[in-house]
Structures are given as structure tokens and as C-alpha cells.
Coordinates of C-alpha atoms in Angstrom, one line a residue:
Chain A
X11 CA 90.3 155.4 118.9
X12 CA 87.7 153.9 121.1
X13 CA 86.1 152.4 118.1
X14 CA 89.2 150.5 117.2
X15 CA 89.4 149.1 120.8
X16 CA 85.8 148.0 120.4
X17 CA 86.8 146.4 117.2
X18 CA 89.8 144.3 118.4
X19 CA 88.9 143.7 122.0
X20 CA 86.0 141.2 121.5
X21 CA 87.8 139.6 118.6
X22 CA 90.9 139.2 120.6
X23 CA 89.1 137.8 123.6
X24 CA 87.2 135.3 121.4
X25 CA 90.3 134.2 119.7
X26 CA 92.1 133.8 123.0
X27 CA 89.2 131.7 124.3
X28 CA 89.3 129.5 121.2
X29 CA 93.1 129.0 121.5
X30 CA 92.7 128.1 125.2
X31 CA 90.0 125.5 124.4
X32 CA 92.1 124.0 121.7
X33 CA 95.6 124.2 123.2
X34 CA 94.8 124.1 126.9
X35 CA 94.2 120.3 127.0
X36 CA 97.3 119.8 124.7
X37 CA 99.5 121.7 127.1
X38 CA 98.2 119.6 130.0
X39 CA 99.0 116.4 128.0
X40 CA 102.5 117.6 127.3
X41 CA 103.0 118.6 130.9
X42 CA 101.8 115.2 132.1
X43 CA 104.1 113.4 129.7
X44 CA 107.2 115.0 131.1
X45 CA 106.1 115.1 134.8
X46 CA 108.1 112.7 136.9
X47 CA 106.2 113.8 140.0
X48 CA 103.2 116.0 140.2
X49 CA 101.2 115.9 143.4
X50 CA 98.3 117.9 144.7
X51 CA 98.2 120.8 145.6
X52 CA 101.1 121.8 143.3
X53 CA 100.0 123.8 140.2
X54 CA 102.9 122.5 138.2
X55 CA 105.0 119.2 138.3
X56 CA 107.7 119.3 140.9
X57 CA 110.1 117.2 138.9
X58 CA 110.5 117.0 135.1
X59 CA 112.1 114.2 133.0
X60 CA 111.7 111.8 130.1
X61 CA 111.7 108.7 132.2
X62 CA 108.2 107.7 131.1
X63 CA 108.9 108.4 127.5
X64 CA 111.8 106.0 127.7
X65 CA 109.6 103.5 129.4
X66 CA 106.9 103.7 126.7
X67 CA 109.4 103.4 123.9
X68 CA 111.4 100.6 125.5
X69 CA 111.3 97.5 123.3
X70 CA 109.5 95.5 125.9
X71 CA 107.0 98.3 126.5
X72 CA 103.6 97.6 125.1
X73 CA 103.0 101.0 123.6
X74 CA 104.9 100.4 120.3
X75 CA 103.4 97.0 119.9
X76 CA 99.9 98.5 120.4
X77 CA 100.7 101.3 118.0
X78 CA 101.7 98.9 115.2
X79 CA 98.6 96.8 115.9
X80 CA 96.4 99.8 115.8
X81 CA 97.9 100.9 112.5
X82 CA 97.6 97.4 111.1
X83 CA 93.9 97.2 112.1
X84 CA 93.3 100.7 110.7
X85 CA 94.9 99.8 107.4
X86 CA 92.9 96.6 107.0
X87 CA 89.7 98.5 107.9
X88 CA 90.5 101.1 105.3
X89 CA 91.1 98.5 102.6
X90 CA 87.9 96.7 103.4
X91 CA 85.9 99.9 103.4
X92 CA 87.4 101.0 100.0
X93 CA 86.7 97.6 98.5
X94 CA 83.1 98.0 99.3
X95 CA 82.6 101.7 99.0
X96 CA 84.2 102.4 95.6
X97 CA 81.9 100.2 93.6
X98 CA 78.9 101.0 95.8
X99 CA 79.5 104.7 95.7
X100 CA 79.9 104.6 91.9
X101 CA 76.6 102.8 91.6
X102 CA 74.9 105.2 94.0
X103 CA 76.3 108.3 92.1
X104 CA 76.0 107.2 88.5
X105 CA 73.7 104.2 88.0
X106 CA 70.3 105.9 88.7
X107 CA 69.3 103.5 91.4
X108 CA 65.7 103.7 92.5
X109 CA 66.3 103.4 96.2
X110 CA 69.3 105.6 96.2
X111 CA 68.3 107.8 99.1
X112 CA 67.1 104.8 101.2
X113 CA 70.4 103.0 100.6
X114 CA 72.4 106.0 101.7
X115 CA 70.3 106.3 104.8
X116 CA 70.9 102.6 105.5
X117 CA 74.6 103.2 105.9
X118 CA 73.8 106.0 108.4
X119 CA 71.8 103.6 110.6
X120 CA 74.7 102.3 112.7
X121 CA 75.2 105.9 113.8
X122 CA 71.6 106.3 114.7
X123 CA 71.5 103.9 117.7
X124 CA 73.4 104.2 121.0
X125 CA 76.8 102.7 120.5
X126 CA 77.0 100.6 123.6
X127 CA 74.0 98.3 123.2
X128 CA 74.9 97.8 119.5
X129 CA 78.5 96.8 120.3
X130 CA 77.5 94.5 123.2
X131 CA 75.2 92.7 120.8
X132 CA 77.8 92.5 118.1
X133 CA 80.2 91.1 120.7
X134 CA 77.6 88.4 121.6
X135 CA 77.1 87.6 117.9
X136 CA 80.8 87.5 117.2
X137 CA 81.3 85.2 120.2
X138 CA 79.3 82.5 118.5
X139 CA 81.5 82.9 115.4
X140 CA 84.7 82.8 117.4
X141 CA 85.5 86.3 116.2
X142 CA 85.8 87.9 119.7
X143 CA 89.4 88.8 120.5
X144 CA 90.5 88.5 116.9
X145 CA 91.9 91.1 114.6
X146 CA 89.4 90.2 112.0
X147 CA 86.5 90.8 114.4
X148 CA 87.8 94.3 115.3
X149 CA 88.4 95.1 111.6
X150 CA 84.8 94.1 110.8
X151 CA 83.2 96.2 113.5
X152 CA 85.4 99.2 112.6
X153 CA 84.5 98.8 109.0
X154 CA 80.8 98.8 109.7
X155 CA 81.3 102.1 111.4
X156 CA 83.7 103.5 108.7
X157 CA 81.5 102.6 105.8
X158 CA 79.3 105.6 106.6
X159 CA 82.1 108.0 105.9
X160 CA 83.6 106.1 102.9
X161 CA 80.3 105.6 101.1
X162 CA 78.9 109.1 101.7
X163 CA 82.1 110.9 100.8
X164 CA 82.9 108.6 97.8
X165 CA 79.4 109.0 96.5
X166 CA 79.8 112.7 96.6
X167 CA 83.2 112.4 94.9
X168 CA 81.8 110.4 92.0
X169 CA 78.7 112.6 91.7
X170 CA 81.0 115.6 91.4
X171 CA 82.5 114.1 88.2
X172 CA 80.4 115.4 85.2
X173 CA 78.8 112.5 83.2
X174 CA 79.9 114.1 80.0
X175 CA 83.6 113.6 81.0
X176 CA 83.1 109.9 80.9
X177 CA 81.0 110.0 77.8
X178 CA 83.7 112.0 76.1
X179 CA 86.0 109.1 76.7
X180 CA 83.5 106.5 75.6
X181 CA 82.9 108.5 72.5
X182 CA 86.4 108.2 71.1
X183 CA 86.7 104.5 71.7
X184 CA 87.0 103.8 75.5
X185 CA 85.0 100.9 76.9
X186 CA 83.0 101.6 80.0
X187 CA 85.7 100.1 82.2
X188 CA 88.5 102.0 80.5
X189 CA 86.6 105.3 80.8
X190 CA 86.0 104.6 84.5
X191 CA 89.7 103.8 85.1
X192 CA 91.2 106.7 83.2
X193 CA 88.7 109.5 83.7
X194 CA 86.1 109.0 86.5
X195 CA 88.3 107.2 89.0
X196 CA 91.3 109.7 88.8
X197 CA 88.9 112.6 89.1
X198 CA 87.1 111.1 92.1
X199 CA 90.4 110.0 93.7
X200 CA 91.0 113.0 96.0
X201 CA 87.5 112.5 97.5
X202 CA 88.1 108.8 97.9
X203 CA 91.5 109.3 99.5
X204 CA 89.9 111.7 101.9
X205 CA 87.3 109.2 102.8
X206 CA 90.0 106.6 103.3
X207 CA 91.8 109.0 105.7
X208 CA 88.6 109.4 107.7
X209 CA 88.1 105.7 108.0
X210 CA 91.7 105.2 109.0
X211 CA 91.6 107.8 111.7
X212 CA 88.2 106.6 113.0
X213 CA 89.6 103.1 113.3
X214 CA 92.8 104.4 115.0
X215 CA 90.9 106.3 117.7
X216 CA 88.0 103.8 118.1
X217 CA 87.5 102.6 121.6
X218 CA 84.1 101.3 122.5
X219 CA 83.8 98.6 119.8
X220 CA 87.5 97.6 120.2
X221 CA 86.8 97.2 123.9
X222 CA 83.8 94.9 123.6
X223 CA 85.0 92.9 120.6
X224 CA 88.8 93.0 120.9
X225 CA 89.8 93.1 124.6
X226 CA 91.7 91.7 126.2
X227 CA 93.5 89.8 123.4
X228 CA 93.6 92.6 120.9
X229 CA 95.2 95.6 122.6
X230 CA 94.9 98.6 120.5
X231 CA 96.5 102.0 121.5
X232 CA 93.2 103.5 122.8
X233 CA 92.7 100.4 125.0
X234 CA 96.2 100.7 126.3
X235 CA 95.5 104.4 127.0
X236 CA 92.4 103.4 128.9
X237 CA 94.0 100.9 131.1
X238 CA 97.0 103.2 131.8
X239 CA 94.6 106.1 132.8
X240 CA 92.4 103.7 134.8
X241 CA 95.4 102.4 136.6
X242 CA 96.3 106.0 137.6
X243 CA 99.4 106.1 135.3
X244 CA 98.7 109.6 133.9
X245 CA 102.1 109.8 132.3
X246 CA 101.8 106.8 130.1
X247 CA 98.2 107.8 129.2
X248 CA 99.4 111.3 128.2
X249 CA 102.2 109.9 126.1
X250 CA 99.9 107.4 124.4
X251 CA 97.4 110.2 123.6
X252 CA 100.2 112.3 122.1
X253 CA 101.2 109.4 119.9
X254 CA 97.6 109.0 118.8
X255 CA 97.6 112.6 117.9
X256 CA 100.4 112.4 115.3
X257 CA 98.6 110.5 112.6
X258 CA 95.4 112.5 113.2
X259 CA 97.1 115.9 112.6
X260 CA 99.1 114.5 109.7
X261 CA 96.1 113.2 107.9
X262 CA 94.0 116.2 108.6
X263 CA 96.5 118.3 106.8
X264 CA 96.3 116.0 103.8
X265 CA 92.6 115.9 103.8
X266 CA 92.4 119.7 104.1
X267 CA 94.6 119.9 101.0
X268 CA 92.6 117.3 98.9
X269 CA 89.0 117.5 99.9
X270 CA 87.6 120.5 98.0
X271 CA 84.4 122.3 98.9
X272 CA 82.8 121.3 95.6
X273 CA 83.0 117.6 96.7
X274 CA 81.6 118.3 100.1
X275 CA 78.8 120.2 98.6
X276 CA 77.6 117.0 96.8
X277 CA 77.3 115.0 100.0
X278 CA 73.8 113.6 100.2
X279 CA 72.7 115.0 96.9
Chain B
X3 CA 86.4 109.9 55.0
X4 CA 82.9 110.3 56.4
X5 CA 80.1 107.9 56.2
X6 CA 76.4 108.4 55.7
X7 CA 74.0 108.5 58.7
X8 CA 70.4 107.4 58.4
X9 CA 67.9 108.0 61.2
X10 CA 64.7 106.1 60.7
X11 CA 61.5 106.9 62.6
X12 CA 63.4 107.5 65.8
X13 CA 61.6 108.1 69.1
X14 CA 63.2 108.9 72.5
X15 CA 61.5 109.3 75.8
X16 CA 62.8 110.0 79.3
X17 CA 60.5 108.2 81.7
X18 CA 57.0 109.2 80.6
X19 CA 58.1 112.3 78.7
X20 CA 58.4 111.8 75.0
X21 CA 61.2 114.0 73.6
X22 CA 61.5 112.9 70.0
X23 CA 58.5 111.7 67.9
X24 CA 59.5 109.6 64.9
X25 CA 62.4 111.6 63.5
X26 CA 63.6 110.4 60.0
X27 CA 66.7 112.0 58.7
X28 CA 69.4 111.1 56.2
X29 CA 72.8 112.6 56.1
X30 CA 75.0 111.9 53.1
X31 CA 78.7 111.0 53.5
X32 CA 80.7 114.3 53.9
X33 CA 77.6 116.4 54.3
X34 CA 77.4 119.1 57.0
X35 CA 73.9 119.2 58.5
X36 CA 72.7 121.6 61.2
X37 CA 70.0 120.7 63.6
X38 CA 68.4 124.1 64.4
X39 CA 65.8 124.9 67.0
X40 CA 65.1 126.6 70.3
X41 CA 66.1 125.0 73.6
X42 CA 63.8 122.0 74.4
X43 CA 63.1 121.1 70.8
X44 CA 65.0 117.8 71.1
X45 CA 68.0 118.7 68.9
X46 CA 70.6 117.7 71.6
X47 CA 68.7 114.6 72.4
X48 CA 68.8 113.6 68.7
X49 CA 72.5 114.2 68.6
X50 CA 73.1 112.2 71.8
X51 CA 71.0 109.3 70.5
X52 CA 73.2 109.2 67.4
X53 CA 76.3 109.2 69.7
X54 CA 74.8 106.3 71.7
X55 CA 74.4 108.2 75.0
X56 CA 70.6 108.0 74.9
X57 CA 68.8 104.8 74.1
X58 CA 65.9 105.2 71.6
X59 CA 62.5 103.9 72.5
X60 CA 61.7 103.1 68.8
X61 CA 63.3 103.4 65.4
X62 CA 66.7 102.7 63.9
X63 CA 70.0 104.5 63.4
X64 CA 72.4 103.4 60.6
X65 CA 75.9 104.6 59.9
X66 CA 77.3 103.7 56.5
X67 CA 74.5 101.3 56.0
X68 CA 75.3 99.4 59.3
X69 CA 72.7 99.3 62.0
X70 CA 74.2 101.0 65.2
X71 CA 70.9 101.4 67.1
X72 CA 72.1 99.2 70.0
X73 CA 75.8 99.7 69.6
X74 CA 77.7 101.1 72.6
X75 CA 79.1 104.7 72.1
X76 CA 82.7 103.4 71.5
X77 CA 81.6 101.2 68.5
X78 CA 80.0 103.9 66.4
X79 CA 82.8 105.8 64.8
X80 CA 81.2 109.1 65.9
X81 CA 83.1 111.7 67.9
X82 CA 81.4 114.4 69.7
X83 CA 82.4 117.9 70.6
X84 CA 80.5 118.8 73.8
X85 CA 78.9 122.1 74.6
X86 CA 80.8 122.2 77.9
X87 CA 83.9 120.8 76.0
X88 CA 84.0 118.0 78.6
X89 CA 87.8 118.3 78.8
X90 CA 89.4 116.2 81.5
X91 CA 90.8 118.5 84.2
X92 CA 93.6 116.0 85.1
X93 CA 94.9 115.5 81.6
X94 CA 97.2 117.8 79.6
X95 CA 96.3 119.0 76.1
X96 CA 98.7 116.5 74.5
X97 CA 97.4 113.5 76.6
X98 CA 93.8 114.6 75.9
X99 CA 94.3 114.7 72.1
X100 CA 96.3 111.5 72.2
X101 CA 93.8 109.6 74.4
X102 CA 91.8 108.0 71.5
X103 CA 95.0 107.0 69.7
X104 CA 96.4 105.3 72.7
X105 CA 93.2 103.3 73.0
X106 CA 93.8 102.2 69.4
X107 CA 97.2 100.8 70.3
X108 CA 99.4 103.4 68.6
X109 CA 103.0 103.5 69.8
X110 CA 104.0 106.7 71.6
X111 CA 106.1 108.0 68.7
X112 CA 103.2 107.9 66.3
X113 CA 100.9 109.4 68.9
X114 CA 103.3 112.3 69.5
X115 CA 103.6 113.0 65.8
X116 CA 99.8 113.0 65.3
X117 CA 99.3 115.2 68.4
X118 CA 101.8 117.6 67.0
X119 CA 100.0 117.6 63.7
X120 CA 96.6 118.3 65.5
X121 CA 98.1 121.1 67.6
X122 CA 99.5 122.7 64.4
X123 CA 96.2 122.3 62.6
X124 CA 94.3 123.9 65.5
X125 CA 96.9 126.6 66.1
X126 CA 97.6 125.3 69.6
X127 CA 101.4 124.9 69.2
X128 CA 103.4 124.9 72.4
X129 CA 100.3 124.3 74.6
X130 CA 100.7 120.5 74.7
X131 CA 101.8 120.5 78.4
X132 CA 99.0 122.8 79.6
X133 CA 96.0 121.6 81.7
X134 CA 92.5 122.7 80.6
X135 CA 92.3 125.2 83.5
X136 CA 95.3 127.0 82.0
X137 CA 93.6 127.6 78.6
X138 CA 91.3 130.3 77.3
X139 CA 87.8 129.5 76.2
X140 CA 88.7 129.5 72.5
X141 CA 91.7 127.2 73.2
X142 CA 89.6 124.8 75.2
X143 CA 87.1 124.6 72.3
X144 CA 89.9 123.8 69.9
X145 CA 91.4 121.1 72.2
X146 CA 87.9 119.5 72.4
X147 CA 87.8 119.6 68.6
X148 CA 91.3 118.2 68.4
X149 CA 90.4 115.2 70.7
X150 CA 87.5 114.4 68.4
X151 CA 89.4 114.8 65.2
X152 CA 92.5 113.0 66.2
X153 CA 90.8 109.6 66.0
X154 CA 89.7 110.3 62.4
X155 CA 86.1 109.8 63.1
X156 CA 83.6 109.0 60.3
X157 CA 81.0 111.2 61.9
X158 CA 81.6 114.4 63.8
X159 CA 78.9 115.4 66.2
X160 CA 78.9 119.1 67.4
X161 CA 76.8 120.0 70.3
X162 CA 76.7 123.8 70.3
X163 CA 80.5 123.9 70.5
X164 CA 80.5 127.7 69.9
X165 CA 77.9 128.8 72.4
X166 CA 80.5 129.5 75.1
X167 CA 82.8 131.6 72.9
X168 CA 82.5 135.4 72.6
X169 CA 81.0 136.8 69.5
X170 CA 84.2 137.9 67.8
X171 CA 86.0 134.6 68.3
X172 CA 82.9 132.7 67.1
X173 CA 82.9 134.4 63.7
X174 CA 86.3 133.1 62.9
X175 CA 85.7 129.6 64.3
X176 CA 82.7 129.1 62.1
X177 CA 84.6 129.5 58.9
X178 CA 87.6 127.5 60.2
X179 CA 85.5 124.6 61.4
X180 CA 83.6 124.5 58.1
X181 CA 86.9 124.6 56.1
X182 CA 88.3 121.9 58.2
X183 CA 85.3 119.6 57.8
X184 CA 85.4 120.0 54.1
X185 CA 89.1 119.4 53.7
X186 CA 88.8 116.2 55.9
X187 CA 85.6 115.1 54.2
X188 CA 83.9 114.2 57.5
X189 CA 80.2 113.9 57.9
X190 CA 79.2 116.5 60.4
X191 CA 76.0 117.0 62.4
X192 CA 75.9 120.3 64.2
X193 CA 73.4 121.2 66.9
X194 CA 72.7 124.9 67.4
X195 CA 70.1 127.5 68.3
X196 CA 71.9 130.2 66.3
X197 CA 70.3 130.7 62.9
X198 CA 73.2 132.6 61.4
X199 CA 75.7 129.9 62.5
X200 CA 73.5 127.2 60.9
X201 CA 73.1 129.1 57.7
X202 CA 76.9 129.9 57.4
X203 CA 78.2 126.4 58.2
X204 CA 75.6 123.9 57.0
X205 CA 74.9 122.3 53.6
X206 CA 71.5 121.5 54.9
X207 CA 69.5 122.7 57.9
X208 CA 66.9 120.6 59.8
X209 CA 64.6 122.7 61.9
X210 CA 63.1 120.9 64.9
X211 CA 60.0 121.8 66.7
X212 CA 58.9 119.9 69.8
X213 CA 60.6 116.7 68.9
X214 CA 59.5 116.7 65.2
X215 CA 61.1 117.9 62.0
X216 CA 59.4 121.2 61.1
X217 CA 61.3 121.6 57.8
X218 CA 64.6 120.4 56.2
X219 CA 66.4 121.9 53.3
X220 CA 69.4 124.0 52.1
X221 CA 69.8 127.4 53.8
X222 CA 68.7 129.2 50.7
X223 CA 65.6 127.1 50.4
X224 CA 64.5 127.6 54.0
X225 CA 65.2 131.2 53.8
X226 CA 63.1 131.8 50.7
X227 CA 60.3 129.3 51.3
X228 CA 59.7 128.6 55.0
X229 CA 57.0 126.0 55.3
X230 CA 55.3 127.3 58.4
X231 CA 54.9 130.3 60.6
X232 CA 57.3 128.6 63.2
X233 CA 60.1 128.2 60.6
X234 CA 59.6 131.7 59.2
X235 CA 59.8 133.1 62.7
X236 CA 62.9 131.2 63.4
X237 CA 64.5 132.4 60.2
X238 CA 64.2 136.0 61.1
X239 CA 60.7 136.8 59.6
X240 CA 59.6 138.0 63.0
X241 CA 57.3 140.8 61.8
X242 CA 53.6 139.7 61.5
X243 CA 50.6 141.5 60.0
X244 CA 47.1 140.2 59.5
X245 CA 45.8 139.7 56.0
X246 CA 42.7 138.2 54.4
X247 CA 42.6 135.4 52.0
X248 CA 40.0 135.7 49.2
X249 CA 40.3 132.8 46.7
X250 CA 44.0 132.7 45.9
X251 CA 44.6 136.4 46.7
X252 CA 45.9 138.0 49.9
X253 CA 44.5 141.4 50.8
X254 CA 46.4 143.9 52.9
X255 CA 45.2 147.4 53.7
X256 CA 42.0 148.5 52.0
X257 CA 42.5 150.4 48.7
X258 CA 45.8 148.6 48.0
X259 CA 46.0 146.0 45.2
X260 CA 45.8 142.3 46.4
X261 CA 48.6 139.9 45.9
X262 CA 48.2 136.7 43.9
X263 CA 49.5 133.7 45.8
X264 CA 50.9 130.6 44.1
X265 CA 48.4 127.7 44.5
X266 CA 50.8 125.6 46.6
X267 CA 51.6 128.5 49.0
X268 CA 48.1 129.8 49.6
X269 CA 46.4 129.1 52.9
X270 CA 42.6 128.5 53.1
X271 CA 40.3 131.5 52.7
X272 CA 39.7 133.6 55.8
X273 CA 42.1 135.5 58.2
X274 CA 45.8 134.8 57.7
X275 CA 49.1 136.3 58.8
X276 CA 52.0 137.6 56.6
X277 CA 55.5 137.1 58.0
X278 CA 58.4 139.2 56.7
X279 CA 61.9 140.3 57.7
X280 CA 62.7 143.9 58.6
X281 CA 65.4 144.1 55.9
X282 CA 63.2 142.9 53.1
X283 CA 60.3 145.4 53.5
X284 CA 60.5 148.9 52.2
X285 CA 58.7 152.2 52.4
X286 CA 56.9 153.1 49.1
X287 CA 56.3 156.6 47.7
X288 CA 52.7 157.7 47.3
X289 CA 51.1 155.9 44.4
X290 CA 54.2 153.6 43.8
X291 CA 53.0 150.2 42.6
X292 CA 54.5 147.0 44.0
X293 CA 54.2 143.3 43.3
X294 CA 53.5 142.4 46.9
X295 CA 51.5 143.4 49.9
X296 CA 51.1 147.1 50.9
X297 CA 50.0 148.3 54.3
X298 CA 49.3 151.8 55.5
X299 CA 50.7 152.9 58.8
X300 CA 52.4 155.6 60.8
X301 CA 56.0 155.8 62.0
X302 CA 56.1 155.2 65.8
X303 CA 59.8 155.4 66.4
X304 CA 63.2 155.5 64.5
X305 CA 66.4 154.1 65.9
X306 CA 69.9 153.9 64.5
X307 CA 71.6 150.5 65.1
X308 CA 74.3 151.4 62.6
X309 CA 74.4 151.4 58.8
X310 CA 70.6 151.8 58.2
X311 CA 67.8 153.2 60.2
X312 CA 65.3 150.9 61.9
X313 CA 61.8 152.3 62.0
X314 CA 59.0 150.9 64.1
X315 CA 55.8 151.3 62.1
X316 CA 52.3 151.0 63.5
X317 CA 49.8 149.3 61.3
X318 CA 46.4 149.1 62.9
X319 CA 47.1 147.5 66.3
X320 CA 50.4 145.9 65.3
X321 CA 53.9 147.3 65.4
X322 CA 56.5 146.1 62.8
X323 CA 60.2 146.8 62.3
X324 CA 61.5 148.0 58.9
X325 CA 65.1 148.8 57.8
X326 CA 65.1 152.1 55.9
X327 CA 68.0 154.1 54.4
X328 CA 67.0 157.4 56.0
X329 CA 65.5 158.6 59.2
X330 CA 61.7 158.7 59.1
X331 CA 59.9 161.5 61.0
X332 CA 57.9 160.1 63.9
X333 CA 54.1 160.3 63.3
X334 CA 54.5 160.4 59.5
X335 CA 51.9 158.4 57.5
X336 CA 53.7 155.8 55.3
X337 CA 53.0 153.0 52.8
X338 CA 54.8 149.8 53.9
X339 CA 55.6 147.4 51.0
X340 CA 56.4 143.8 51.3
X341 CA 57.7 142.4 47.9
X342 CA 56.1 139.2 46.8
X343 CA 59.1 136.9 47.4
X344 CA 59.5 138.3 51.0
X345 CA 55.9 137.9 52.0
X346 CA 55.4 134.5 53.7
X347 CA 51.6 134.0 54.2
X348 CA 50.3 131.4 56.6
X349 CA 46.9 130.6 58.0
X350 CA 46.3 132.6 61.2
X351 CA 47.0 130.5 64.4

């Protein structure tokens, strides 16, 4: 009897702790989003309502505009990353490049340095090219960041496709391009799709680079969230954060379904 | 119909490692040739060079008289069945078999008819809509074969396609594949490390040793007259006993008559080794004469693998295995006879 208590008690406590860490902040967000007044020292809001939701989703409210802009920028970033990473990852995985490891490390470099100085410098450079405050500028800086994910994951996805599968197609009459299109690409597609999702989400959530390169002209959802929170408008900040959460959760579910362990095991090999 | 294949002085190296050293081989149209050898002998590399997957560092490859040394894989008319089968996990059986036909611009009606025909031929009826993951090992093997045969290849390349099948299925597939190859008249080159498989299926066997051809010939030829200790060993003559060569005679145990060797089969005088198969030696009665080599030894062990008894006999410091009709008492002194045609004598290594 006592053994069974010893068995479930630590596990139950641990699970409860995890649940609290994950769902505690979420509950707080939801509370804030429906709090019409919540003043210290009250533990809970004194008045509930959807006034701020209505305000955020009002046509002249900036939230929807920012959401669409964020999605537009994330989509462009994803397309740009895919256009670079699919051919690059194929070459890295299949073409027996001599400096393969070095090239893969190169794409990790942007992550190796502190973000702030890097983005301030990028902002300075973009200023001379008139890219500051433009969508293209934000897309470019997001893409530099997203390429890490897309190249590494797509390389792993291509490497996971056995060479013989492509040769089997060549063998019975397919040109190199046809074999790639009909065999290698479809088999690597789930991994590439997962990398695209990562890039999309990273771009959607990205704050620092957007702030230095994009603000104030390009107002993405995270920037809106920041100015709302900085202005003391916790309700709008909470609602914006909840909106940002939707695509993240949605795509994570998709990734979880597509990205198999075998593909992840090839990362960096 | 098949076409002939000529490999002329072909060398292949990977980086600094040389894998094939000047292989020359000619395969007639419609012939079934087995490339036999242990892993690492270069047999798969030779096959992949013919398929166009591995660029040769020297030499030529011709198919039907046409030089294909530098041709890409898709322009060679050779279809390969891979050891791993290399089936596409995302394509159904019907799509897989029809793949090559679609590339050739066939309309879907014709493709469907041909795929049906292949499925019937390979006894895969009703499985057209399945994915590879939903097939048994034997079925996958037949799908891989169907994909290769559907395009009517001039040359069929087989890379140990049976090594992943269990023994009972393999028996049947050997005969089926051979019958199919003969009825279609395709030239087939088959890589294997299984001696029995090569003997049963091939018109001609090429034994490879460290990137060179050790011996080539019909199965009967190689069986009866292995050219070297390596070939004899590979073809089941795994027993070895030391002999002495005096002139053109081989001497076994003292007091037994020496064996006259044919001039072209006699190694130089001095120490030599006789190779023989367990099933070709026999135990002689006292004083029984034999045209062959006779050794004196004692029975170390008898075991019963089924059918006949297998005795381990100690001759001097060596142990050899012999198949005998009856159990031999352990410790008994026996005369072990190797008939002349079964005794393969080579210079000692």
C-alpha cells in the first residue's frame, strides 16, 4: 500500500508542477484578456467582459492589420527560405561536397553571436540600402535567421532518402531531374514541410530583428504586443499573445505528425 | 530480347582505394552469368559499374556492341533489382511497376494492361493498390523484379535479390527467376555470395577475388576443375590435407600408393595441399585399392546432420570432414580415400 503511494505521489507532484509551468501563464493570459478591471491587491479581476476583444477585432483596430502583415511576412520568409534551402540541402545531402560540415556550420553562425549587436548592424547596413522600414527588409532578416532551420532540417530529410531509391528510378529510364521530382522530393517532403513550418513560426514570433529593421513603419503582431504591454494595456497585449498562439499550436500539431524520428536522427550527419 | 555485354579491362577505384583491377568479361545475349565471391571482392561494384552508378577509372563497357562506358544510367537499357529492393515507400505496387512505362510515354490504358500482366506473371494479383510497407519480403522482391521487367530491359542486373528471403522461399524463387529469364530471353548478370544459388541459376559463373577474376566457366567446369585453392575453397572443397609432390606424383600417407597427376594440373615439386569435398571422399576397407590419394587417420567425432553421417577424421595434425553411410566408432583407425577426380592439388600457400 505504502509502496503504491510512494509510486504515484512523486509522479503526481511532478506532473502537477509541469502542468502548472505550462498552463499557469496561459491561464493568466486568458484572465487578462477578459479582465475589464483588475487592480492591486485583488487576486482576481473585479469585472469581466469582452470589451477589449471587441476593441482588438474592430475593423479600425490595428490588431487584425498587424496579424495579416505578420502572416504575409512569414509566408514570404518561408518561400524565400525554401527557394534557397531545397537546392542547397539537396547538394549538402547528396552531392558529396568537400566542405559539407563547414557549410552547415556557416548557417549556424547567425545564432552564435548575440542577437542585438547583429541586428543593430544589419539595421545600419539596411539603412544605406533604403531597406529599413520595408517589408522586404524584414523578410530578408527573418530569412537569414530561418535558413538555419530550413537548411539543417531539409538536409536531414534528403539524407534520410536512400540513394538506391533514386538510382532505381534512373535505372529504368528517369533522368536525374525526373528521379528527383518523382522519388527524392516526395520522400523528403514531410521533412521540408516541417522546416517550412519552423521558419514560418519563427518569423511570426520574431521581435528583435523586426523592431530594429521594421519599426515603426512595419508593425508586426509582436511589435504591437510590445507597444501595448509597454503602454500598460495588459488586456490588448494578452489578446495579441493569444492570437499569436493559434498558428503556433496549429503548426506544432502538424509538425508532430510529419516529422519522424528517423529524419531528426539525420540532423547534422 | 537481350543484348550482349562486354566489359573490357575495367578498373574502378573509390578515392585511393582500388576496387576492381582490369576486369574483362563478355556475356552473350540471353546468357545468365553469376558473379560469385565473398563480400568485398568487388562483385557489386562491377554490377553497379555496368548499371552506370559507379564511374570506371579505366576500361570500357559495351552493350550490344555500343559503347556505354560514359552513358548515364537511364540510357543503358539495363534494369537492376536491388538487394534492398529499393522500393519507393510512397508509391503503390501498380504505380511502381508502371513507373518506367509512364516515362516511356505509354497511355494509361496500356500501362494498366501491362501492369496487370506483370502482376499475373509474378503472382501478385490483387496487390496493385498496396504500398511496400504492406507487403511481405517475398512480395517486395517480386515487385522489385516486376518494376525492372516491365520496361523490357535488354539486360537484367540482379544484386543479391534473394539474400533477404528466408531459405524456403528462396528455393522456389531461384527456379522461377531462371525460368522467367529464359522465357523472356533477357541477358542476366547476377551477383551473389551463395554458391548453390549461382550453380543452380547461371549458365556461367565468374568467381571474383579481390577485384580480379579468379576463374570463369560453366558450373560443371568450375566444380570439377577449380583453378586455384581459393576457387576450390569457395566451391565447397573446404577440407585440406598436406601432400608432397615428387615429379608428377602426389604422395599422401606413407605406405599408400602415390597419385599420378595430369601434367597441366601438377604443382611444382615440394609441399602441396589437396582440397576435397566432404561428400566426395570415402572410407576404404583395409587393403582396398583406390585411384586417388589415401590418408590414414582416426575418427575424432561422428555427427548426424540427416541422411548420412558426418565424421570428423584426424589426419596428423589436421581435421577433415567426411560424409559416410554409417556411424563410425570414435577413436577407430581408418583409411580415408579421395578419388582422383575429387582431389584438387595446389601448391602450398
